[in-house]
């Protein structure tokens, strides 16, 4: 079985993945925690009480979080935590404080960036900063083996879509309108990218949507 690149993102109905004023100390932006309450609970964020909320195998310890989830939400979480590597942009990775150097279960993390890793992230053993998109995707797939690659962040997702390198999109849609912030697909060119609906599963708070990205003739022939 070939590894697939799969974008996993929590998103508002009006398309935002973070609130306004994202910074290193405000990684989800103002009000952005609402998008992750389906995992962490109301009024909580991944930064709160890490010793209580996260286990010993990364910021997103599958066992620790999964114990609090049920039904569809538990299934979706388990699927995402079964991925074999993570590919993200530095605009996602660094405001999240590098996920403490371990996103989940010790899998390799590849960060797409034109710049080398800042000193605070340079010595993290699981993390590699890579400037070339095709090389980053190749290395993430090789590291994942037969498992899928988890893709995170707006910038890297848009670049992969333009290059025909993103295989699936999984959105956890939250019934809220943020109004402002960072939208997931704002940077795409004015052309249609067709998606094939694969599933829609309603969780306790989030509607989990899964799509396959249909390859255009130009992308598939690149």
Tab-separated table of N, CA, C and O in Angstrom, residues 7-9 17 87-89 91-93 99 151-160 182-185:
chain	number	residue	atom	x	y	z
A	7	UNK	N	-4.165	16.009	4.345
A	7	UNK	CA	-4.292	17.234	5.123
A	7	UNK	C	-5.349	17.047	6.199
A	7	UNK	O	-6.485	16.684	5.906
A	8	UNK	N	-4.969	17.264	7.447
A	8	UNK	CA	-5.894	17.211	8.579
A	8	UNK	C	-5.974	18.603	9.194
A	8	UNK	O	-4.970	19.124	9.685
A	9	UNK	N	-7.176	19.213	9.178
A	9	UNK	CA	-7.318	20.547	9.755
A	9	UNK	C	-8.694	20.720	10.387
A	9	UNK	O	-9.713	20.331	9.794
A	17	UNK	N	-8.861	28.623	9.954
A	17	UNK	CA	-8.175	27.606	10.754
A	17	UNK	C	-7.502	28.221	11.979
A	17	UNK	O	-6.959	27.496	12.815
A	87	UNK	N	4.174	16.533	7.938
A	87	UNK	CA	4.731	17.543	7.038
A	87	UNK	C	3.969	18.839	7.263
A	87	UNK	O	2.738	18.870	7.127
A	88	UNK	N	4.674	19.904	7.614
A	88	UNK	CA	4.031	21.178	7.924
A	88	UNK	C	4.948	22.315	7.514
A	88	UNK	O	6.128	22.115	7.202
A	89	UNK	N	4.406	23.523	7.526
A	89	UNK	CA	5.201	24.719	7.306
A	89	UNK	C	5.651	25.301	8.634
A	89	UNK	O	5.087	24.997	9.685
A	91	UNK	N	5.198	28.229	9.651
A	91	UNK	CA	4.149	29.076	10.206
A	91	UNK	C	3.150	28.314	11.044
A	91	UNK	O	2.406	28.904	11.828
A	92	UNK	N	3.095	27.007	10.882
A	92	UNK	CA	2.277	26.142	11.727
A	92	UNK	C	3.096	25.577	12.881
A	92	UNK	O	2.652	25.549	14.031
A	93	UNK	N	4.302	25.157	12.581
A	93	UNK	CA	5.150	24.472	13.544
A	93	UNK	C	5.659	25.392	14.656
A	93	UNK	O	5.559	25.071	15.854
A	99	UNK	N	5.535	21.672	18.817
A	99	UNK	CA	4.857	20.499	19.412
A	99	UNK	C	5.760	19.798	20.421
A	99	UNK	O	5.681	18.573	20.614
A	151	UNK	N	-0.438	16.051	6.896
A	151	UNK	CA	-0.077	17.390	6.435
A	151	UNK	C	-0.822	18.401	7.295
A	151	UNK	O	-2.018	18.243	7.560
A	152	UNK	N	-0.095	19.443	7.740
A	152	UNK	CA	-0.669	20.455	8.618
A	152	UNK	C	-0.343	21.841	8.080
A	152	UNK	O	0.800	22.097	7.689
A	153	UNK	N	-1.346	22.736	8.096
A	153	UNK	CA	-1.088	24.134	7.816
A	153	UNK	C	-1.568	24.602	6.458
A	153	UNK	O	-1.620	23.838	5.492
A	154	UNK	N	-1.898	25.897	6.388
A	154	UNK	CA	-2.457	26.472	5.165
A	154	UNK	C	-1.419	26.610	4.062
A	154	UNK	O	-1.661	26.246	2.916
A	155	UNK	N	-0.265	27.165	4.400
A	155	UNK	CA	0.728	27.435	3.371
A	155	UNK	C	1.210	26.191	2.663
A	155	UNK	O	1.254	26.139	1.428
A	156	UNK	N	1.570	25.165	3.427
A	156	UNK	CA	2.070	23.935	2.807
A	156	UNK	C	0.960	23.228	2.046
A	156	UNK	O	1.200	22.659	0.968
A	157	UNK	N	-0.269	23.280	2.547
A	157	UNK	CA	-1.387	22.653	1.834
A	157	UNK	C	-1.625	23.318	0.481
A	157	UNK	O	-1.840	22.637	-0.529
A	158	UNK	N	-1.572	24.640	0.445
A	158	UNK	CA	-1.789	25.352	-0.815
A	158	UNK	C	-0.681	25.038	-1.816
A	158	UNK	O	-0.945	24.819	-3.001
A	159	UNK	N	0.550	24.986	-1.353
A	159	UNK	CA	1.658	24.666	-2.260
A	159	UNK	C	1.540	23.242	-2.785
A	159	UNK	O	1.799	22.979	-3.971
A	160	UNK	N	1.139	22.319	-1.937
A	160	UNK	CA	0.996	20.936	-2.381
A	160	UNK	C	-0.158	20.783	-3.359
A	160	UNK	O	-0.065	20.015	-4.319
A	182	UNK	N	-7.088	33.444	9.850
A	182	UNK	CA	-6.388	32.866	8.705
A	182	UNK	C	-7.243	31.783	8.084
A	182	UNK	O	-7.619	30.820	8.733
A	183	UNK	N	-7.559	31.960	6.784
A	183	UNK	CA	-8.332	30.965	6.055
A	183	UNK	C	-7.409	29.903	5.467
A	183	UNK	O	-6.254	30.171	5.139
A	184	UNK	N	-7.952	28.714	5.315
A	184	UNK	CA	-7.140	27.589	4.874
A	184	UNK	C	-6.731	27.707	3.413
A	184	UNK	O	-5.604	27.365	3.044
A	185	UNK	N	-7.619	28.182	2.547
A	185	UNK	CA	-7.361	28.120	1.112
A	185	UNK	C	-7.277	29.497	0.452
A	185	UNK	O	-7.455	29.614	-0.759
